[in-house]
XYZ file of C-alpha atoms in Angstrom:
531
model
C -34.670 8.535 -13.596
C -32.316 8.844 -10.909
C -29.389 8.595 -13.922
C -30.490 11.801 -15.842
C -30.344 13.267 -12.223
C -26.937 12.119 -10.774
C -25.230 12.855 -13.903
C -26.727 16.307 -14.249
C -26.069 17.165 -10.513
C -22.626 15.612 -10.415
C -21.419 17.081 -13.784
C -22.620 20.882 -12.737
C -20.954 20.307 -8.815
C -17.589 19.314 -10.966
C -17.552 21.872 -13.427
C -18.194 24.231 -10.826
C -15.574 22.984 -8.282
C -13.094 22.428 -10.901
C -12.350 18.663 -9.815
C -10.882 16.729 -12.845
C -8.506 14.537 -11.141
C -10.581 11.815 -12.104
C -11.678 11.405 -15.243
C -14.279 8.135 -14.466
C -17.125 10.473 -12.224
C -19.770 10.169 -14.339
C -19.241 6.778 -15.575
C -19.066 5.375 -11.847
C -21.989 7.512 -10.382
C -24.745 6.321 -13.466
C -23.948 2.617 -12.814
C -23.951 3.409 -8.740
C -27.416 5.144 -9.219
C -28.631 2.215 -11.428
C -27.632 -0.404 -8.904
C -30.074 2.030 -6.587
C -33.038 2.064 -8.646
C -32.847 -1.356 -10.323
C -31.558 -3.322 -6.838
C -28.865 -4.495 -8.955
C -25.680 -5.294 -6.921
C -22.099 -3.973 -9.001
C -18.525 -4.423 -8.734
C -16.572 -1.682 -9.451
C -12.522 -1.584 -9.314
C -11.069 1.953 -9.734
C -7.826 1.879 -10.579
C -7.304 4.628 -7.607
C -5.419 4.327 -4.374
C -8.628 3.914 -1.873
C -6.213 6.275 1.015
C -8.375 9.146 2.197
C -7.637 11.424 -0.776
C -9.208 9.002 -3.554
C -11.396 11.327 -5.905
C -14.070 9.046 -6.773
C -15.923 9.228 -3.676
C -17.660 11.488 -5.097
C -18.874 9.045 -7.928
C -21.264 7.071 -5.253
C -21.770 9.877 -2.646
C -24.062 11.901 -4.870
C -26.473 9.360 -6.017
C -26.498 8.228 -1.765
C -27.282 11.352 -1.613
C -29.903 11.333 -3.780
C -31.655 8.556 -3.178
C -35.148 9.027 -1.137
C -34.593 5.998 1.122
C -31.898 4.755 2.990
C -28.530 3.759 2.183
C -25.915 2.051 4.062
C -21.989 3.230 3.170
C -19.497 0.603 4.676
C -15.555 1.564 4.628
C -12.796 1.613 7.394
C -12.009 4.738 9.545
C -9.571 6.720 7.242
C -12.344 6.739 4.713
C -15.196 7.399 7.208
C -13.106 10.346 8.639
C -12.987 12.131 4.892
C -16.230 11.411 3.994
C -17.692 12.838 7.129
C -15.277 15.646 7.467
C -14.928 16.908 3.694
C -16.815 14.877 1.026
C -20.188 14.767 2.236
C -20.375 18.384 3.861
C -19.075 19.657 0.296
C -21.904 17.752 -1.637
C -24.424 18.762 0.849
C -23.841 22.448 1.036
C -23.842 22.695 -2.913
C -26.889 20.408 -3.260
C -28.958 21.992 -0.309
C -29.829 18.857 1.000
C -30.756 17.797 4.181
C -30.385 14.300 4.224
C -29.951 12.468 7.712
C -26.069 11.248 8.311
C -25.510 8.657 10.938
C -22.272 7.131 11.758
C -22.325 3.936 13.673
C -18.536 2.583 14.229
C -19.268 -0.143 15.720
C -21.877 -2.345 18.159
C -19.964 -1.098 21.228
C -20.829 -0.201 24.879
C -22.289 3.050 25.501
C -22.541 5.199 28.577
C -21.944 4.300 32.020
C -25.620 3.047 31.977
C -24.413 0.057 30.056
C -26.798 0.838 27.414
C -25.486 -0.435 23.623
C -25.303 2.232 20.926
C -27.494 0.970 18.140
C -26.907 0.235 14.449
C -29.859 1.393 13.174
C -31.104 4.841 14.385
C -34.597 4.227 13.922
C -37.394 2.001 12.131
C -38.207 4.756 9.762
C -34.784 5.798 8.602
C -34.160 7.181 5.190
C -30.743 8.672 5.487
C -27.077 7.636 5.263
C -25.436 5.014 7.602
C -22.211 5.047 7.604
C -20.542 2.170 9.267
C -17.697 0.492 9.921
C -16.518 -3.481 8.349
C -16.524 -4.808 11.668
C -19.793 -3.780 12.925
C -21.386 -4.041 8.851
C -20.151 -7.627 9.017
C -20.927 -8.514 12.791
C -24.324 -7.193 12.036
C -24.923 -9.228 7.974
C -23.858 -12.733 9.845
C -25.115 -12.835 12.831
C -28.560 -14.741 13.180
C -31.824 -13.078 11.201
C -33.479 -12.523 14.446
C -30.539 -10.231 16.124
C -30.011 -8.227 12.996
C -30.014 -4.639 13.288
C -30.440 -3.287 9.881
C -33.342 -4.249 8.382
C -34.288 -5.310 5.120
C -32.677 -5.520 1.890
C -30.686 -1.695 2.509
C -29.069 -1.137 -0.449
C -25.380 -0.864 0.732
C -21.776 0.527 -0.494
C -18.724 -1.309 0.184
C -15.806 1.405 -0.153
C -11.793 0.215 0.092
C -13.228 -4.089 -0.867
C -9.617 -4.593 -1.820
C -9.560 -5.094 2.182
C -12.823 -7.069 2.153
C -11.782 -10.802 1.969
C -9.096 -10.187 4.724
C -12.188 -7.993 7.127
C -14.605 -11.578 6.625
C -12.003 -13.989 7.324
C -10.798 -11.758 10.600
C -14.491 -11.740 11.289
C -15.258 -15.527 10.971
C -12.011 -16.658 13.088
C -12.800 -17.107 16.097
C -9.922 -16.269 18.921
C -8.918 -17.632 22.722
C -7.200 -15.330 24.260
C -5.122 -15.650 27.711
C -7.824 -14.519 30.003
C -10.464 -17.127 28.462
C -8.833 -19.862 30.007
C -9.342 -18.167 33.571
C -12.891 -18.027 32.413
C -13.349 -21.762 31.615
C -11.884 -23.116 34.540
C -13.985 -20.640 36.812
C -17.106 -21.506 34.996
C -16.434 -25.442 34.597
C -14.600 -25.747 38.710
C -14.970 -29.789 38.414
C -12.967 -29.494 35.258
C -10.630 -27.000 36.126
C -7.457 -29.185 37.254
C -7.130 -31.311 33.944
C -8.228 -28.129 32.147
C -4.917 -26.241 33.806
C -2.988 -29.525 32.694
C -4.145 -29.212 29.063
C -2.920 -25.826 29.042
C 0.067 -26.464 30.858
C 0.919 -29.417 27.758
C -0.207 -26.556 25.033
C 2.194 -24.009 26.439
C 5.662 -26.372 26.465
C 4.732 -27.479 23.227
C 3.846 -23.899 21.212
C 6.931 -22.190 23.229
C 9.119 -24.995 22.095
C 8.517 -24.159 18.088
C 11.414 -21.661 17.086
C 11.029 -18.017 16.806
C 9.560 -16.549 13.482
C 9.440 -12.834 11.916
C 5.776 -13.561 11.383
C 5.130 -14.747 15.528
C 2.632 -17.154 14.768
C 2.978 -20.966 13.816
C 0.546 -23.742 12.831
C -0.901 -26.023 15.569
C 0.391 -29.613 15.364
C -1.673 -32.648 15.074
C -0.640 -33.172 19.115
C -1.343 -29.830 19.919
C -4.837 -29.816 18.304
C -5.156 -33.559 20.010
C -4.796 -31.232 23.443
C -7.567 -29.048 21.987
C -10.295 -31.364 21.632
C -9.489 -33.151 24.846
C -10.374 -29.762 26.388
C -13.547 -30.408 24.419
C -13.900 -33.935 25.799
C -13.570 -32.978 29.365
C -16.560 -30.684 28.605
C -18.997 -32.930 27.793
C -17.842 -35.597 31.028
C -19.409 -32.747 32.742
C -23.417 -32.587 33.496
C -25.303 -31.984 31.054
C -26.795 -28.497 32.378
C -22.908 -27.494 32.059
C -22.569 -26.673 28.305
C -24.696 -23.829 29.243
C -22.359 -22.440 30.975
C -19.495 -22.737 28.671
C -17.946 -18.940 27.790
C -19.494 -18.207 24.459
C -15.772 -17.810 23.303
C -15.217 -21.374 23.926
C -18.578 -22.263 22.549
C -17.626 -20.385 19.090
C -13.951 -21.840 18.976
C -14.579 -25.582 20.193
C -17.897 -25.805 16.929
C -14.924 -24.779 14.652
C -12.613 -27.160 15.546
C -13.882 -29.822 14.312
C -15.160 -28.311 10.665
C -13.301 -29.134 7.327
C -10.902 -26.423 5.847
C -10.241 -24.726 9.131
C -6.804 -23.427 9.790
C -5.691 -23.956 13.293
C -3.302 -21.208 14.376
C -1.199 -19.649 17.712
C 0.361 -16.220 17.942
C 2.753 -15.738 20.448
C 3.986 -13.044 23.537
C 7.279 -14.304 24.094
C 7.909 -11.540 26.672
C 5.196 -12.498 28.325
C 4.777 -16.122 28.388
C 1.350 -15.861 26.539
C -0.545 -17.037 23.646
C -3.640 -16.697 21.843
C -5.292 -19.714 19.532
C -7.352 -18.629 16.391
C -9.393 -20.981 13.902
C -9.559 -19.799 10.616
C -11.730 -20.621 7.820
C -9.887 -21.545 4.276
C -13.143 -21.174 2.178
C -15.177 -18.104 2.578
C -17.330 -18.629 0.159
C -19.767 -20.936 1.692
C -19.861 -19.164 4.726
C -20.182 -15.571 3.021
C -23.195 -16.808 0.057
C -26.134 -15.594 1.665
C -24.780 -12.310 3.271
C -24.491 -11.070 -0.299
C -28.149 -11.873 -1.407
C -29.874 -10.017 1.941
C -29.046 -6.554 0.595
C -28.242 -5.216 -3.388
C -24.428 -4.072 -3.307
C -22.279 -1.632 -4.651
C -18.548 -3.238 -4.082
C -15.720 -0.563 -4.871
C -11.741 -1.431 -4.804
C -8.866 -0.354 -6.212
C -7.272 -3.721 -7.894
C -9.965 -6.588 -7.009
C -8.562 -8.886 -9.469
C -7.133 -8.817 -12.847
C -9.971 -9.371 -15.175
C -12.773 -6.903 -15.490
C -15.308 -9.872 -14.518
C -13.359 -10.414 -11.284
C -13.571 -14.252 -11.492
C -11.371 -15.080 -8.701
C -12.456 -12.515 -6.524
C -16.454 -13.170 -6.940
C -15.232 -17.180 -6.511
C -13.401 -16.834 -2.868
C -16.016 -14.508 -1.910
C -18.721 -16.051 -3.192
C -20.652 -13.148 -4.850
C -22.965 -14.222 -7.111
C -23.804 -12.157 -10.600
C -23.002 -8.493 -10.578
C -22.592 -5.709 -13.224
C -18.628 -5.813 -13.148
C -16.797 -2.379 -14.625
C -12.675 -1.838 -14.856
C -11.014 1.720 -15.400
C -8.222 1.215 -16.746
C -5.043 3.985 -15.429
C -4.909 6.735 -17.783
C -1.885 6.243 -19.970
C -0.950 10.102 -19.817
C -2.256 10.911 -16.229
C -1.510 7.905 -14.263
C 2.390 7.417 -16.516
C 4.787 6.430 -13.619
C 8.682 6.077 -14.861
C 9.688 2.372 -14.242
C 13.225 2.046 -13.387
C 13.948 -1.714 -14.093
C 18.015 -3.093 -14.462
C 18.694 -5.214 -16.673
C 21.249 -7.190 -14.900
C 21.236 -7.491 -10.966
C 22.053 -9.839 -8.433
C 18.860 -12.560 -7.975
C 17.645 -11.827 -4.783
C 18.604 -15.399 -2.872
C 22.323 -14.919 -4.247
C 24.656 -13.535 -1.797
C 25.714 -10.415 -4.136
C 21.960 -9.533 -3.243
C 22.186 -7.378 -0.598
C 25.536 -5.532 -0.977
C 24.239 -4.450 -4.913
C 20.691 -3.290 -2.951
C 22.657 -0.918 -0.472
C 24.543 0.494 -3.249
C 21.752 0.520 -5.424
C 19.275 2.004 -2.767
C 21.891 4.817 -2.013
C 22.215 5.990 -5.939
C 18.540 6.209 -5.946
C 17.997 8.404 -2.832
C 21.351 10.507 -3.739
C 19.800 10.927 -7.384
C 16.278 11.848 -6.469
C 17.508 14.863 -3.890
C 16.188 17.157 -5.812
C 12.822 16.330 -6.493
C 11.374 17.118 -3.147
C 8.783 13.978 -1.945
C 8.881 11.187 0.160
C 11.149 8.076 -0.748
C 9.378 4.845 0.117
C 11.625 1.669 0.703
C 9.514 -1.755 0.605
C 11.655 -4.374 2.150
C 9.350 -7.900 2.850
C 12.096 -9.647 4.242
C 12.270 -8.829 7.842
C 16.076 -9.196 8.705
C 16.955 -7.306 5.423
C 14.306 -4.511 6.755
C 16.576 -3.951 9.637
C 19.312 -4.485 8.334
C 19.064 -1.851 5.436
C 17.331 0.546 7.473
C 20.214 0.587 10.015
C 23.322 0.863 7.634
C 20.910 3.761 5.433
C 20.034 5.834 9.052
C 23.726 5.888 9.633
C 24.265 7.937 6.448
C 20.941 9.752 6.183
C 19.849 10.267 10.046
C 16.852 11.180 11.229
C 15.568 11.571 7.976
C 14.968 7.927 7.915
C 12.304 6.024 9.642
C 11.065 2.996 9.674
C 7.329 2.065 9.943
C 6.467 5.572 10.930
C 3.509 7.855 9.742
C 5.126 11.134 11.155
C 7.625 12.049 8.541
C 9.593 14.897 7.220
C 8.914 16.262 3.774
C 11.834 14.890 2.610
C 11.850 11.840 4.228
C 12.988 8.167 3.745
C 10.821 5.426 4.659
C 11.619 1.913 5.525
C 8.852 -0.486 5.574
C 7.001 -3.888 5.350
C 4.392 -4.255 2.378
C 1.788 -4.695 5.235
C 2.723 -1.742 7.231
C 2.654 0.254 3.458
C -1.000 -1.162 2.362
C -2.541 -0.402 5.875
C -1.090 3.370 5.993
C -0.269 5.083 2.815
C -3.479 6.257 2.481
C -2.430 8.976 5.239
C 0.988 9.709 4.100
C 2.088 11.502 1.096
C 2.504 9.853 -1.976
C 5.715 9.144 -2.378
C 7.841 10.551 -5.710
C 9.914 7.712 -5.693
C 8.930 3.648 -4.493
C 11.845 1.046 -4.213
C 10.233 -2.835 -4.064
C 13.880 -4.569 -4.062
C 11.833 -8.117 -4.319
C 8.191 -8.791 -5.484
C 6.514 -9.189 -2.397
C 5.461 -12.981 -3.472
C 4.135 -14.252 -0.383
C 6.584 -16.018 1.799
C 6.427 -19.965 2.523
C 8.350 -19.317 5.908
C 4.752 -17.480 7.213
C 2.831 -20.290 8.618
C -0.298 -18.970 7.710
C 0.860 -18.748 3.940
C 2.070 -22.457 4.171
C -1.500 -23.589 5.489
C -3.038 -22.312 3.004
C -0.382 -23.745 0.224
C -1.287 -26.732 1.707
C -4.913 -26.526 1.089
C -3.667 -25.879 -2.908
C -1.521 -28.722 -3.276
C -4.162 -30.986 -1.369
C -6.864 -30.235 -4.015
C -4.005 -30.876 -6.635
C -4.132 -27.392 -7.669
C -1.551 -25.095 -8.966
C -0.847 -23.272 -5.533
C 1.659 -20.552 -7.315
C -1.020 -19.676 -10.322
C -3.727 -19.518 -8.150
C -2.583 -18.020 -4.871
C 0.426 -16.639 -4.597
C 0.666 -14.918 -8.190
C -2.383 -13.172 -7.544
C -1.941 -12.274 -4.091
C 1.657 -10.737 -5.716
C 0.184 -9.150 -8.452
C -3.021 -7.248 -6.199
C -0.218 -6.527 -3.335
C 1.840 -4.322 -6.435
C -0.875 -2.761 -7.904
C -2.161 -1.067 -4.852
C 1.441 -0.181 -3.421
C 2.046 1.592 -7.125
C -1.259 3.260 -6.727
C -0.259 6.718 -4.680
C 2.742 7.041 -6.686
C 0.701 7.929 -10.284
C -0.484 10.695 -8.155
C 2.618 12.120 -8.496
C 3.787 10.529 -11.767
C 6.729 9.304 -9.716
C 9.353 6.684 -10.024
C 8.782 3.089 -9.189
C 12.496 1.240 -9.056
C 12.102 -2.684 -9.441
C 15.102 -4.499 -8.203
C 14.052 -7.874 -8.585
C 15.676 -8.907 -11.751
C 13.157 -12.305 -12.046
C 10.956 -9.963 -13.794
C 13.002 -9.915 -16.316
C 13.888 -13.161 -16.845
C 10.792 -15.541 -15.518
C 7.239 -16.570 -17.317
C 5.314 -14.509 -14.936
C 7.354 -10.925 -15.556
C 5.168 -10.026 -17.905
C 1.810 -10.249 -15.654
C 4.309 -7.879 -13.098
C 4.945 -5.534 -15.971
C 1.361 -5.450 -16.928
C -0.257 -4.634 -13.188
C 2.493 -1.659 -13.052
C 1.593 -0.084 -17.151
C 1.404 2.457 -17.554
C 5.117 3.179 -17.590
C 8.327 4.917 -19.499
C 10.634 2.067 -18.795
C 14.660 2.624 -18.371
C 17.766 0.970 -17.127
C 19.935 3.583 -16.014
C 20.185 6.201 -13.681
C 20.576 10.009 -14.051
C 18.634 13.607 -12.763
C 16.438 13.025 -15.456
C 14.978 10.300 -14.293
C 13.295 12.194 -11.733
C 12.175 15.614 -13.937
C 10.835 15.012 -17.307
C 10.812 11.705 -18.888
C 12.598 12.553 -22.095
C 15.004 9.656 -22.046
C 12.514 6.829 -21.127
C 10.422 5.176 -23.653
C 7.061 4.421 -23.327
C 6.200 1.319 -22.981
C 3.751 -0.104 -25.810
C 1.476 -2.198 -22.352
């Protein structure tokens, strides 16, 4: 069996490389090569940071490897980059193989010949695809007959704590600018009341009041303008709707579906906005993509049960062969700096005890060489701290920057952290000042709250404590590569019903109160916590 093999293979390459950064290999690469041979699809969440330096790659690249047929690896470009650069070429020098690689980014023009670069090499394939979300996903819901890859492919989903976020970007469609040039070129009897329509949209969207997020909800009005843009459409003949911009097409059958969110960012600068329609429930729309191929579907912090529950639910993934590793609670310890009394963070002692707080932290931890990672959600307070802190520290200090010094001090958003920490160092010491619950003020957020309280659910429970909980578990992640030192300044851990689910996410940890050097060397003060 392919098993006995894998494990064999894998346990020999490991011994002989001397890789035990992860203890999990073996574990992870026998259910991987199971799901192969048996065609039955897993879910697998690692416990490990899925940046570019993640050790278990090699847990699922050896039985790809392997296998005598074809196998499809999905994962974004950081990823791709290391596998095709480092991982694979390793593996494949050791093993002697010769396996065909092909790397397919994405459905995209070719040459100057206007020719498209395909998905799928060639009917006969047996090697690796690697691909990217967009062109994985593009490819799994667009219509049977314009599918690329064919067949049931077995296929490896690598970084899925990003896969909800890549299906909803990939099932909303967007109107941009330059599409309402198109329209009104395409439908010319139209194209007056069309201009007034937009003309209506843009004094009401520019009207709503700037936001850190630069997007707000469409009003009832505004959507009313919408589907009168619709309306004029069909007054036209009837050989017109076949000359509709497919864009318009796409966005105008959405607008009228249930559970859609209707949405506008805008370019203040530059007068301009773009609508997007949304879909609330993926599930629905996501069910039979799952069943066309067997899966392998690997994350960092998917959800936190080992069954995955919620995750499988919004997703709509049907039955898989679910497996948890659990941090190891000597090798993944991080020291947990948690106060016991500090301003809340909407009291107005807030900010003046984070400065001071922020700046006894960096002082303190100058001698353990690493990267100091700030996590501010709160846009104001971002810029805010980070100019009072680059007054005092300099250049050292950036914010929202991936070129940094050894040493340095970075400011940044929980978004700009998730999307880029997998090329930066991991950091020796993390501040998160608040738990970066998400915020009511982001219209998008508020939608969906709305959705929540409309089915009479529990919208914190079920959305936002979850969403809180995932967003802290992989921002912790990088830091037990160091065994670093994670300071929590939000004291409503401490003091509200869901502290303990926070404290759980971030165990294993040597918990303290106080500062001092040794906080940052050995943890001989700090007690372990009994998580």
């Amino acid at each position: 069996m392919i098993e006995v093999e894998v494990h064999q293979q894998l346990r020999a390459f490991l011994r002989e490389q001397g890789e035990s950064l992860w203890p999990h290999h073996l574990t992870m690469a026998r259910l991987v090569a199971r799901a192969l041979r048996i065609n039955r699809s897993a879910l697998i969440q690692s416990g490990v940071s899925a940046g570019q330096y993640a050790h278990y790659r090699l847990s699922y690249l050896m039985p790809a490897l392997l296998w005598p047929d074809a196998v499809v690896v999905v994962a974004p470009e950081t990823i791709r980059n290391r596998l095709v650069m480092v991982d694979i070429p390793r593996l494949q020098q050791w093993m002697a193989t010769n396996k065909p690689i092909y790397i397919s980014s994405a459905p995209a023009q070719g040459g100057g010949d206007g020719s498209v670069s395909p998905l799928w090499p060639q009917p006969d394939f047996k090697g690796l695809l690697i691909m990217s979300p967009t062109a994985w996903l593009g490819d799994r819901l667009s219509p049977p007959a314009s599918q690329q890859i064919p067949g049931p492919i077995p296929t490896i989903i690598d970084g899925a704590d990003d896969l909800e976020r890549w299906a909803q970007q990939q099932l909303t469609p967007t109107l941009n600018p330059q599409d309402w040039d198109t329209l009104m070129l395409a439908c010319p009897a139209q194209a007056e009341a069309i201009r007034d329509l937009r003309i209506q949209l843009i004094r009401s969207i520019f009207q709503h009041p700037p936001n850190p997020y630069g997007c707000h909800l469409l009003d009832e009005t505004e959507q009313g303008w919408l589907r009168g843009v619709d309306a004029l459409l069909q007054q036209g003949e009837s050989q017109q709707a076949a000359y509709i911009p497919q864009p318009w097409q796409t966005f105008l059958n959405k607008l009228y579906q249930q559970d859609q969110l209707l949405w506008t960012t805008i370019d203040r600068v530059r007068g301009q906005f773009s609508l997007h329609c949304t879909p609330l429930d993926l599930a629905p729309l996501l069910t039979h993509m799952w069943q066309q191929q067997p899966l392998v579907v690997i994350g960092n912090a998917l959800d936190q049960t080992t069954q995955a529950t919620a995750y499988r639910q919004r997703l709509g993934l049907g039955e898989l062969t679910c497996l948890k590793f659990a941090p190891d609670r000597h090798q993944d310890l991080i020291q947990l700096y948690l106060p016991d009394q500090f301003p809340l963070p909407n009291t107005p002692q807030f900010q003046s005890a984070l400065l001071q707080k922020v700046r006894q932290l960096i002082c303190t931890s100058a001698d353990a060489k690493g990267l100091t990672v700030i996590l501010v959600g709160d846009t104001p307070l971002k810029a805010q701290l980070a100019t009072i802190l680059a007054a005092e520290f300099g250049s050292r200090l950036q914010v929202e920057q991936t070129c940094l010094d050894e040493n340095g001090i970075l400011v940044a958003g929980w978004r700009f952290w998730r999307e880029n920490h997998g090329v930066l160092p991991a950091p020796t010491l993390l501040v998160m000042p608040t738990l970066p619950i998400p915020s009511l003020e982001d219209p998008l957020v508020a939608g969906r709250v709305s959705r929540y309280k409309r089915q009479h659910k529990n919208w914190f429970t079920d959305y936002l404590l979850p969403e809180t909980l995932q967003e802290i578990q992989r921002a912790i992640a990088p830091v037990r590569n160091t065994q670093g030192v994670i300071a929590l300044l939000d004291n409503r851990v401490n003091y509200r019903s869901y502290g303990s689910q926070v404290l759980d996410v971030i165990s294993p940890f040597a918990r303290t109160n106080y500062i001092d050097e040794e906080l940052f060397s050995a943890m001989s003060r700090p007690v372990l916590d009994e998580r």
